[in-house]
mmCIF file with all atom_site columns, C-alpha atoms in Angstrom:
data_model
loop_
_atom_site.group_PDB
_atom_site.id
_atom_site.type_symbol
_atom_site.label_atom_id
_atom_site.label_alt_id
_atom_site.label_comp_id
_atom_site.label_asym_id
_atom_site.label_entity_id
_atom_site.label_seq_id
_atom_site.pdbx_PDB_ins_code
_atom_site.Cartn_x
_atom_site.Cartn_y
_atom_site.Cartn_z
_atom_site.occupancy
_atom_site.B_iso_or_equiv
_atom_site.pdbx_formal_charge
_atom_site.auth_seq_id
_atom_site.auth_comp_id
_atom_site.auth_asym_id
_atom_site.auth_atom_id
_atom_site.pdbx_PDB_model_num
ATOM 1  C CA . UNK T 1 1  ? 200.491 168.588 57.494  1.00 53.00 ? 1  UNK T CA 1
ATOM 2  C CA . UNK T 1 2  ? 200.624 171.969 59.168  1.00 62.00 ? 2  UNK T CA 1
ATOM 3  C CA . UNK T 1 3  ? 196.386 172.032 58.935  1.00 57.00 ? 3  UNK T CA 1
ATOM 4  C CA . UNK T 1 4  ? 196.986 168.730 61.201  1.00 56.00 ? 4  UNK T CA 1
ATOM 5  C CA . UNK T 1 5  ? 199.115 170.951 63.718  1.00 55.00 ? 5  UNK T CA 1
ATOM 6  C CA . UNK T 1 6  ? 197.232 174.120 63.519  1.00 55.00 ? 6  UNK T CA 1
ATOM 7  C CA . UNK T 1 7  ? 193.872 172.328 64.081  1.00 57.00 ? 7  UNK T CA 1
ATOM 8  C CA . UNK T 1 8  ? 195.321 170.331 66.803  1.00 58.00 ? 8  UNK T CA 1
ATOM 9  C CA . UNK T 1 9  ? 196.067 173.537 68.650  1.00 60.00 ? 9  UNK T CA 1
ATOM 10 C CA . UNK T 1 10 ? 193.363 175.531 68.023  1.00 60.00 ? 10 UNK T CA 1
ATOM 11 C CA . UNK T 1 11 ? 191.128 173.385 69.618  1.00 60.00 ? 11 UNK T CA 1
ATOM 12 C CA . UNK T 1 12 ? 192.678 173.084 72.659  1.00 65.00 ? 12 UNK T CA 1
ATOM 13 C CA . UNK T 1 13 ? 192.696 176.538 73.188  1.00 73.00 ? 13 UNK T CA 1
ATOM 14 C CA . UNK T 1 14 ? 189.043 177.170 72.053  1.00 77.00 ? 14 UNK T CA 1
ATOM 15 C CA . UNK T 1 15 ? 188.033 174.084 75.028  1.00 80.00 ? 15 UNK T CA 1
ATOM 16 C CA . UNK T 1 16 ? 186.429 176.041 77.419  1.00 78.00 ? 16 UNK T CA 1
ATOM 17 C CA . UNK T 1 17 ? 185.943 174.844 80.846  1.00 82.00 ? 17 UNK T CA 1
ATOM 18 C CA . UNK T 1 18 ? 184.374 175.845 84.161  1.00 82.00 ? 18 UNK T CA 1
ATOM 19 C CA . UNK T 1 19 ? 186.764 177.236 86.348  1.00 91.00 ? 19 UNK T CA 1
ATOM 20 C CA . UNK T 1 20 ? 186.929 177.570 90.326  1.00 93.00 ? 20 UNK T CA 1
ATOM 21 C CA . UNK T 1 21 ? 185.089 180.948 90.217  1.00 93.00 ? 21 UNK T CA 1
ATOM 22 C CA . UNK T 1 22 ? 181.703 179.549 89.099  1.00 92.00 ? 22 UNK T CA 1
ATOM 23 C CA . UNK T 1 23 ? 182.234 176.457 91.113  1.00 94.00 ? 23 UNK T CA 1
ATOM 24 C CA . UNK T 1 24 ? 182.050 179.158 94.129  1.00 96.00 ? 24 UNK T CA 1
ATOM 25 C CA . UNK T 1 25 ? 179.641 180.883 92.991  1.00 96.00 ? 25 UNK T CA 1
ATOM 26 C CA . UNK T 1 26 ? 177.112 178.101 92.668  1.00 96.00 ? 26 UNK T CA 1
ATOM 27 C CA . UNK T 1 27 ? 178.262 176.689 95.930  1.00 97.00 ? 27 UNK T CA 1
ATOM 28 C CA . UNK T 1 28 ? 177.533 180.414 97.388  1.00 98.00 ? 28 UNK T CA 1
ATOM 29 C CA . UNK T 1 29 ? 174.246 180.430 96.005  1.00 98.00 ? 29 UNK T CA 1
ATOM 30 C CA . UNK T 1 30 ? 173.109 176.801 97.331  1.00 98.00 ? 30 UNK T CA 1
ATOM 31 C CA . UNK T 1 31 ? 174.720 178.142 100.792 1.00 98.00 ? 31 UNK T CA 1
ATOM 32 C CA . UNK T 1 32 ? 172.552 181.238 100.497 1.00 98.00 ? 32 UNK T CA 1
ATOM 33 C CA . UNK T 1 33 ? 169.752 179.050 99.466  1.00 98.00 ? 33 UNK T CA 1
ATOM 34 C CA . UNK T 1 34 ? 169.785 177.184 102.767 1.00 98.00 ? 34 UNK T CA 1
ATOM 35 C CA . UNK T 1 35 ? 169.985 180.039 105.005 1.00 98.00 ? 35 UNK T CA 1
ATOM 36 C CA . UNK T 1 36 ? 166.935 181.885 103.238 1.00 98.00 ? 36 UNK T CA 1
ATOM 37 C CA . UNK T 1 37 ? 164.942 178.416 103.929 1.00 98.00 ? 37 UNK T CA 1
ATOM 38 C CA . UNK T 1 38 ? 165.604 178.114 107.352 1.00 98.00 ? 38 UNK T CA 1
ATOM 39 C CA . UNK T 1 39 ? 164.785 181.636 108.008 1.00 97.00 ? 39 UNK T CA 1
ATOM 40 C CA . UNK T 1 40 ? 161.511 180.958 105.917 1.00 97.00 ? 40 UNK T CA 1
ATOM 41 C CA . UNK T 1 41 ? 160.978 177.751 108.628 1.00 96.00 ? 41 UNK T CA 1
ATOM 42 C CA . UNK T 1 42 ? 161.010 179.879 111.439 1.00 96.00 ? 42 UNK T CA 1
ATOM 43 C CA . UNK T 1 43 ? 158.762 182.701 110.088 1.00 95.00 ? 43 UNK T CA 1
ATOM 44 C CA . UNK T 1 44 ? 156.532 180.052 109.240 1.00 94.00 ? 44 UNK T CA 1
ATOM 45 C CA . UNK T 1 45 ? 156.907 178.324 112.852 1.00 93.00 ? 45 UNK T CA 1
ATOM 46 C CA . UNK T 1 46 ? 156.079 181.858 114.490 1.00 93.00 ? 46 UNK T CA 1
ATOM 47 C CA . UNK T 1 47 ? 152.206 182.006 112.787 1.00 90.00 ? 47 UNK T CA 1
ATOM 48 C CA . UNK T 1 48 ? 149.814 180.571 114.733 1.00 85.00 ? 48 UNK T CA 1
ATOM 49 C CA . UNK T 1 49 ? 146.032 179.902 113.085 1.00 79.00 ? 49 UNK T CA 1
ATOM 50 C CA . UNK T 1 50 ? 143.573 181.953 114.427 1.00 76.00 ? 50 UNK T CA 1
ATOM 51 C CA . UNK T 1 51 ? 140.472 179.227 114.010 1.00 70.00 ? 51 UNK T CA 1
ATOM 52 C CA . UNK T 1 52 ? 137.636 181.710 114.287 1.00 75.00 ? 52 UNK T CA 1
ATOM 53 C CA . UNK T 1 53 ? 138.824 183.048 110.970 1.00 72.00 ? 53 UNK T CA 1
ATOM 54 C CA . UNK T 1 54 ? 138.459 179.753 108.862 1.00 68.00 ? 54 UNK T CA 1
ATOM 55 C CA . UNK T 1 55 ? 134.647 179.369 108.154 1.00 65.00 ? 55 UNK T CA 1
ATOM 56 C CA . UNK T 1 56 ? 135.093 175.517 108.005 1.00 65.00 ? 56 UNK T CA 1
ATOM 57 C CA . UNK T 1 57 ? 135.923 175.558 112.016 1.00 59.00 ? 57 UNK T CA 1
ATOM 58 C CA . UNK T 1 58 ? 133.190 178.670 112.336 1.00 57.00 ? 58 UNK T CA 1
ATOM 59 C CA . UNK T 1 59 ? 129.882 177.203 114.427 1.00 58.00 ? 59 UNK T CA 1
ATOM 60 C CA . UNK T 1 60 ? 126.489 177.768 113.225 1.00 58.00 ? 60 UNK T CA 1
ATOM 61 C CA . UNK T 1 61 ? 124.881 177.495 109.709 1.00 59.00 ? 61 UNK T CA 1
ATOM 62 C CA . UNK T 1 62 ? 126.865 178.350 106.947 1.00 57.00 ? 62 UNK T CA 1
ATOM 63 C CA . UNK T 1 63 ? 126.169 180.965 104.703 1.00 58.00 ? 63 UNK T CA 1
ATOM 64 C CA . UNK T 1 64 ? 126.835 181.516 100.649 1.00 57.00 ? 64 UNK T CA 1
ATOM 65 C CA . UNK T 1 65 ? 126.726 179.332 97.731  1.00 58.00 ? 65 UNK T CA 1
ATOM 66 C CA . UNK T 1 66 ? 126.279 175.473 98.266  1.00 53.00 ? 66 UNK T CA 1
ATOM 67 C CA . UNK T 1 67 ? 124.720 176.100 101.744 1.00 55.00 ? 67 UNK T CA 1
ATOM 68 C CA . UNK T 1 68 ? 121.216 176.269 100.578 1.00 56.00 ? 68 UNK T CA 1
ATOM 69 C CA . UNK T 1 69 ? 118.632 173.471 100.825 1.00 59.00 ? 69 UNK T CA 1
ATOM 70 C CA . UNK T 1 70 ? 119.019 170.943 98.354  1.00 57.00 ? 70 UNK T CA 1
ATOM 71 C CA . UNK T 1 71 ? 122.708 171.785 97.108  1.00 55.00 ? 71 UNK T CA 1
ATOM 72 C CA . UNK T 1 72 ? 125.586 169.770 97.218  1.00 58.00 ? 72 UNK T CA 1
ATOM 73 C CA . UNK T 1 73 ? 128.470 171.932 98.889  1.00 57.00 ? 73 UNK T CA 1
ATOM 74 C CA . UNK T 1 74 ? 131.493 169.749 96.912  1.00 62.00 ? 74 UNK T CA 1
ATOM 75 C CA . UNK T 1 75 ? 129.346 170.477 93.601  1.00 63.00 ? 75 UNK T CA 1
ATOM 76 C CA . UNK T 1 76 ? 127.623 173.377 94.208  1.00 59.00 ? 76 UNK T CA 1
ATOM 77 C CA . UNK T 1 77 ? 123.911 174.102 92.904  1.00 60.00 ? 77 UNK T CA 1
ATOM 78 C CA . UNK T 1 78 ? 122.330 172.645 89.834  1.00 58.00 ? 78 UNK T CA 1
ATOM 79 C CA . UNK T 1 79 ? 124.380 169.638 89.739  1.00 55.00 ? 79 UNK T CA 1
ATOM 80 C CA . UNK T 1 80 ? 123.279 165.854 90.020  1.00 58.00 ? 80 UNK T CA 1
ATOM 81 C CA . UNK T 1 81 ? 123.742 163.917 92.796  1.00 52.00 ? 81 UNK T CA 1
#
């Protein structure tokens, strides 16, 4: 009978349960969170592509592997097409 009672209590006093303070700080991470991304947004927004650097947009013949006579640029050399 008292091993009824004293199990009873014990295990409402080993329950453990989240409390307010990690509830805040999980709330003042995501709000942290947000604020990072938008700042990430606008650094992003600020870069402008300079096109003369990409060789895709670059005129004239290209130059390096696949450009060759005969080779497939998607495959590269030595492949079947």
């Amino acid at each position: 009978m008292t091993f009824g009672v004293l199990a009873a209590t014990s295990s409402s006093i080993n329950d453990v349960e989240p409390g307010v303070l990690a509830f805040l700080i999980v709330a003042g991470i995501g709000v942290v969170l947000v604020f990072l991304l938008r700042s990430m947004n606008k650094q992003f927004r600020k870069i402008t592509p300079d096109p003369s650097a990409d060789p895709a947009f670059a005129p004239g013949p290209r130059s390096g592997p696949g450009s060759g006579p005969g080779e497939d640029p998607v495959t590269g050399p030595g492949t079947p097409s």
